[in-house]
C-alpha cells in the first residue's frame, strides 16, 4: 500500500499569514493593551528633591540643541482659583557655547488629575487647566533607587522603528528618564529604558542629556525668576 500524503498547501500558508498579521496588529496597537502608569504613587516623595533628566524625547519646546543641564523641581503650592497644587520649575541649557540657559522660572504649575496613578496636568499657572493643561504622567517611580519615567500622556502613535510614541508638539508629547543624581548611572538608565520598552515605547526617540558640566550652583527653587525662556512641560 502506498502512503497517502496530504499537503497543507494554501491552508497552512493562510493560517501562518493570519497569525503574523494578528501579531503585527497587536504589536502596532498604540497605546498597547497593557499600558499603565504608576500604581500607589506618592506625590510628596516624588517632589521631595530635584530630578535630573538623563534622556529625553525631542519635542517642540525642548529641541535637541538644549539637551544639557536639564533638571526639574517641584513643590506644593496653594491651589488658588485655578486649582494647581504643584509649582513646576524647569531648567535647560544649550549643548554648545555659550551655553545659554532656558529657565521656566515660576510660570508653570501642575494639577493633580489622579494621585494614585501618578497623573498630573501641566500648563502656565495663569491658564485654566481644563482648557490648556497637558498630561504629565509618572509611569514608574522609585524613591529608593532614585529614578522616574515620565511621559506626556499615552503613546498613541505607531513608530516606524517599532513600538509607540507620544506626539512631538506641546501637549500630549514627550518622554523623559529622570534620576535623582546628576551624574549618569548607565545601569540605572538602562533599567528605566527597559521599563519604557515594556510599556510599548519606541526607545529610538530618546536622546542623551549632557549633565557633565552642570554644578550645584544651578540650585534654584520653583519660585525663582527666569533666566531666559523655557515653556517646557517636563
Short mmCIF file of C-alpha atoms in Angstrom, two decimals:
data_model
loop_
_atom_site.label_atom_id
_atom_site.label_comp_id
_atom_site.label_asym_id
_atom_site.label_seq_id
_atom_site.Cartn_x
_atom_site.Cartn_y
_atom_site.Cartn_z
CA UNK A 1 0.00 0.00 0.00
CA UNK A 2 1.22 3.45 -0.77
CA UNK A 3 1.23 6.07 1.98
CA UNK A 4 -1.22 8.87 1.49
CA UNK A 5 0.40 12.32 1.57
CA UNK A 6 -1.78 15.25 2.47
CA UNK A 7 -0.33 18.71 1.78
CA UNK A 8 -1.46 21.64 3.93
CA UNK A 9 -0.62 23.87 0.99
CA UNK A 10 -2.58 27.10 0.96
CA UNK A 11 -4.33 26.29 4.24
CA UNK A 12 -1.07 26.40 6.22
CA UNK A 13 0.13 29.45 4.35
CA UNK A 14 -3.14 31.22 5.03
CA UNK A 15 -3.11 30.33 8.73
CA UNK A 16 0.51 31.47 9.09
CA UNK A 17 -0.19 34.74 7.34
CA UNK A 18 -3.22 35.33 9.55
CA UNK A 19 -1.20 34.68 12.71
CA UNK A 20 1.56 37.01 11.55
CA UNK A 21 -0.97 39.72 10.71
CA UNK A 22 -2.60 39.36 14.11
CA UNK A 23 0.79 39.60 15.84
CA UNK A 24 1.72 42.66 13.80
CA UNK A 25 -1.60 44.30 14.63
CA UNK A 26 -1.10 43.64 18.33
CA UNK A 27 2.45 44.98 18.18
CA UNK A 28 1.31 48.17 16.46
CA UNK A 29 -1.58 48.81 18.83
CA UNK A 30 -0.92 52.20 20.37
CA UNK A 31 -1.11 52.52 23.24
CA UNK A 32 -0.51 48.83 23.96
CA UNK A 33 -3.36 46.99 25.68
CA UNK A 34 -1.27 46.56 28.84
CA UNK A 35 -0.10 50.19 29.03
CA UNK A 36 -0.32 51.66 32.52
CA UNK A 37 1.04 54.44 34.70
CA UNK A 38 2.43 54.16 38.23
CA UNK A 39 0.44 52.49 40.98
CA UNK A 40 0.33 53.67 44.58
CA UNK A 41 2.09 56.87 43.55
CA UNK A 42 3.47 59.05 46.38
CA UNK A 43 3.47 62.66 45.15
CA UNK A 44 5.19 64.05 48.23
CA UNK A 45 8.07 61.62 47.84
CA UNK A 46 8.29 62.39 44.14
CA UNK A 47 8.57 66.16 44.66
CA UNK A 48 10.90 65.89 47.66
CA UNK A 49 14.05 66.51 45.61
CA UNK A 50 15.43 67.69 42.30
CA UNK A 51 15.21 65.44 39.25
CA UNK A 52 17.94 65.39 36.60
CA UNK A 53 16.99 64.36 33.08
CA UNK A 54 19.31 61.72 31.62
CA UNK A 55 17.41 61.07 28.39
CA UNK A 56 14.50 62.85 26.75
CA UNK A 57 12.46 62.94 23.58
CA UNK A 58 12.78 65.97 21.35
CA UNK A 59 9.54 67.96 21.30
CA UNK A 60 8.53 71.41 20.10
CA UNK A 61 9.51 73.20 23.30
CA UNK A 62 12.63 71.11 24.02
CA UNK A 63 14.81 70.95 20.89
CA UNK A 64 17.77 68.62 20.91
CA UNK A 65 20.06 71.66 20.93
CA UNK A 66 19.02 72.22 24.57
CA UNK A 67 19.99 68.76 25.83
CA UNK A 68 22.31 69.95 28.58
CA UNK A 69 21.88 70.51 32.31
CA UNK A 70 18.18 69.68 32.18
CA UNK A 71 16.50 69.38 35.55
CA UNK A 72 13.13 69.84 37.21
CA UNK A 73 12.00 70.96 40.66
CA UNK A 74 8.52 70.61 42.13
CA UNK A 75 6.88 71.95 45.28
CA UNK A 76 3.43 72.06 46.85
CA UNK A 77 1.51 75.30 46.41
CA UNK A 78 -1.88 76.69 47.38
CA UNK A 79 -4.35 75.56 44.70
CA UNK A 80 -5.87 79.00 44.34
CA UNK A 81 -8.72 79.74 41.96
CA UNK A 82 -7.49 77.51 39.12
CA UNK A 83 -6.70 74.52 41.31
CA UNK A 84 -3.00 73.99 40.57
CA UNK A 85 -1.48 72.14 43.54
CA UNK A 86 2.16 71.88 42.40
CA UNK A 87 4.69 74.52 41.36
CA UNK A 88 6.88 73.37 38.46
CA UNK A 89 10.36 74.71 37.70
CA UNK A 90 12.28 73.52 34.63
CA UNK A 91 15.79 74.33 33.51
CA UNK A 92 17.77 73.51 30.39
CA UNK A 93 20.88 74.83 28.69
CA UNK A 94 22.21 74.87 25.17
CA UNK A 95 24.55 71.99 24.47
CA UNK A 96 27.02 74.28 22.65
CA UNK A 97 28.78 77.50 23.73
CA UNK A 98 27.90 79.98 25.06
CA UNK A 99 25.57 77.51 26.87
CA UNK A 100 22.59 79.84 27.11
CA UNK A 101 20.16 78.97 29.90
CA UNK A 102 16.44 78.40 29.34
CA UNK A 103 14.56 78.56 32.60
CA UNK A 104 10.82 78.47 33.26
CA UNK A 105 11.06 80.45 36.48
CA UNK A 106 7.72 80.40 38.32
CA UNK A 107 5.49 80.30 35.25
CA UNK A 108 4.45 76.63 35.25
CA UNK A 109 2.06 74.74 37.51
CA UNK A 110 0.61 71.24 37.76
CA UNK A 111 -2.82 70.00 38.72
CA UNK A 112 -3.26 66.53 40.19
CA UNK A 113 -5.62 64.52 37.99
CA UNK A 114 -5.27 61.05 39.55
CA UNK A 115 -2.93 61.00 42.53
CA UNK A 116 -2.65 57.22 43.00
CA UNK A 117 -1.84 56.68 39.32
CA UNK A 118 0.70 59.48 39.02
CA UNK A 119 -1.36 61.50 36.56
CA UNK A 120 -0.95 65.27 36.57
CA UNK A 121 -1.54 68.04 34.04
CA UNK A 122 0.83 70.97 33.46
CA UNK A 123 0.31 74.44 31.99
CA UNK A 124 1.26 78.07 32.58
CA UNK A 125 -0.12 78.96 36.00
CA UNK A 126 -2.47 81.66 34.70
CA UNK A 127 -4.29 79.42 32.21
CA UNK A 128 -7.32 77.22 33.07
CA UNK A 129 -6.14 73.61 33.35
CA UNK A 130 -9.32 72.25 31.80
CA UNK A 131 -8.51 74.04 28.55
CA UNK A 132 -4.73 74.27 28.35
CA UNK A 133 -3.00 71.77 30.65
CA UNK A 134 -1.20 68.86 29.03
CA UNK A 135 -0.82 65.39 30.55
CA UNK A 136 2.20 64.73 32.72
CA UNK A 137 2.16 61.06 33.65
CA UNK A 138 4.54 59.28 36.01
CA UNK A 139 4.84 55.81 34.51
CA UNK A 140 7.33 54.41 37.02
CA UNK A 141 8.99 55.81 40.14
CA UNK A 142 11.34 54.52 42.80
CA UNK A 143 12.36 56.78 45.66
CA UNK A 144 14.80 54.14 46.90
CA UNK A 145 16.59 53.67 43.56
CA UNK A 146 16.22 57.28 42.52
CA UNK A 147 14.54 57.07 39.13
CA UNK A 148 11.34 58.05 37.38
CA UNK A 149 9.90 57.53 33.92
CA UNK A 150 7.67 60.36 32.69
CA UNK A 151 5.53 60.73 29.58
CA UNK A 152 3.34 63.41 28.12
CA UNK A 153 0.35 61.10 28.17
CA UNK A 154 -0.20 57.76 26.48
CA UNK A 155 1.92 56.71 23.48
CA UNK A 156 -0.80 56.78 20.82
CA UNK A 157 1.33 56.97 17.67
CA UNK A 158 2.81 53.87 15.97
CA UNK A 159 6.50 54.30 15.20
CA UNK A 160 8.28 53.23 12.04
CA UNK A 161 11.02 51.87 14.33
CA UNK A 162 8.56 49.67 16.21
CA UNK A 163 6.68 50.46 19.36
CA UNK A 164 4.71 53.59 20.11
CA UNK A 165 5.38 57.22 20.90
CA UNK A 166 3.61 60.36 22.01
CA UNK A 167 3.30 63.41 19.79
CA UNK A 168 6.07 65.99 19.41
CA UNK A 169 4.14 69.22 19.98
CA UNK A 170 3.39 70.84 23.33
CA UNK A 171 0.63 68.80 24.96
CA UNK A 172 0.43 65.01 24.67
CA UNK A 173 4.13 64.98 23.89
CA UNK A 174 7.39 63.80 25.41
CA UNK A 175 9.22 61.00 27.21
CA UNK A 176 11.79 61.52 29.97
CA UNK A 177 14.12 59.44 32.12
CA UNK A 178 14.74 61.14 35.49
CA UNK A 179 17.35 60.32 38.12
CA UNK A 180 17.99 61.94 41.47
CA UNK A 181 21.70 62.22 40.82
CA UNK A 182 23.13 64.44 38.09
CA UNK A 183 25.99 62.03 37.39
CA UNK A 184 24.97 59.40 34.87
CA UNK A 185 24.40 55.88 36.17
CA UNK A 186 24.18 53.92 32.93
CA UNK A 187 22.90 50.76 34.61
CA UNK A 188 20.03 52.74 36.14
CA UNK A 189 19.28 54.49 32.85
CA UNK A 190 19.21 51.13 31.09
CA UNK A 191 16.82 49.77 33.71
CA UNK A 192 14.39 52.63 33.12
CA UNK A 193 14.75 52.22 29.35
CA UNK A 194 13.71 48.61 29.86
CA UNK A 195 10.61 49.75 31.75
CA UNK A 196 9.76 52.12 28.90
CA UNK A 197 10.20 49.37 26.32
CA UNK A 198 7.97 47.03 28.33
CA UNK A 199 5.28 49.71 28.27
CA UNK A 200 5.45 49.78 24.49
CA UNK A 201 7.57 52.88 23.84
CA UNK A 202 9.86 53.30 20.87
CA UNK A 203 13.21 53.96 22.57
CA UNK A 204 14.75 55.48 19.44
CA UNK A 205 13.07 58.79 20.34
CA UNK A 206 15.24 59.17 23.46
CA UNK A 207 18.35 61.34 23.25
CA UNK A 208 21.06 61.70 25.88
CA UNK A 209 21.25 64.80 28.07
CA UNK A 210 24.71 66.08 29.00
CA UNK A 211 24.93 66.72 32.74
CA UNK A 212 28.73 66.61 32.87
CA UNK A 213 29.39 70.36 33.20
CA UNK A 214 26.43 71.17 35.45
CA UNK A 215 27.04 72.27 39.03
CA UNK A 216 25.14 72.71 42.27
CA UNK A 217 25.28 76.45 41.58
CA UNK A 218 22.16 75.86 39.50
CA UNK A 219 20.18 75.13 42.68
CA UNK A 220 17.21 77.43 42.25
CA UNK A 221 13.74 76.66 43.52
CA UNK A 222 10.33 76.64 41.89
CA UNK A 223 9.75 80.31 42.64
CA UNK A 224 12.98 81.52 41.06
CA UNK A 225 12.96 84.20 38.42
CA UNK A 226 13.52 83.35 34.76
CA UNK A 227 16.95 83.23 33.14
CA UNK A 228 15.79 83.12 29.58
CA UNK A 229 12.63 81.44 28.39
CA UNK A 230 11.54 77.83 28.59
CA UNK A 231 7.97 76.71 28.13
CA UNK A 232 8.90 73.11 28.77
CA UNK A 233 6.23 70.98 30.36
CA UNK A 234 8.57 68.45 31.96
#
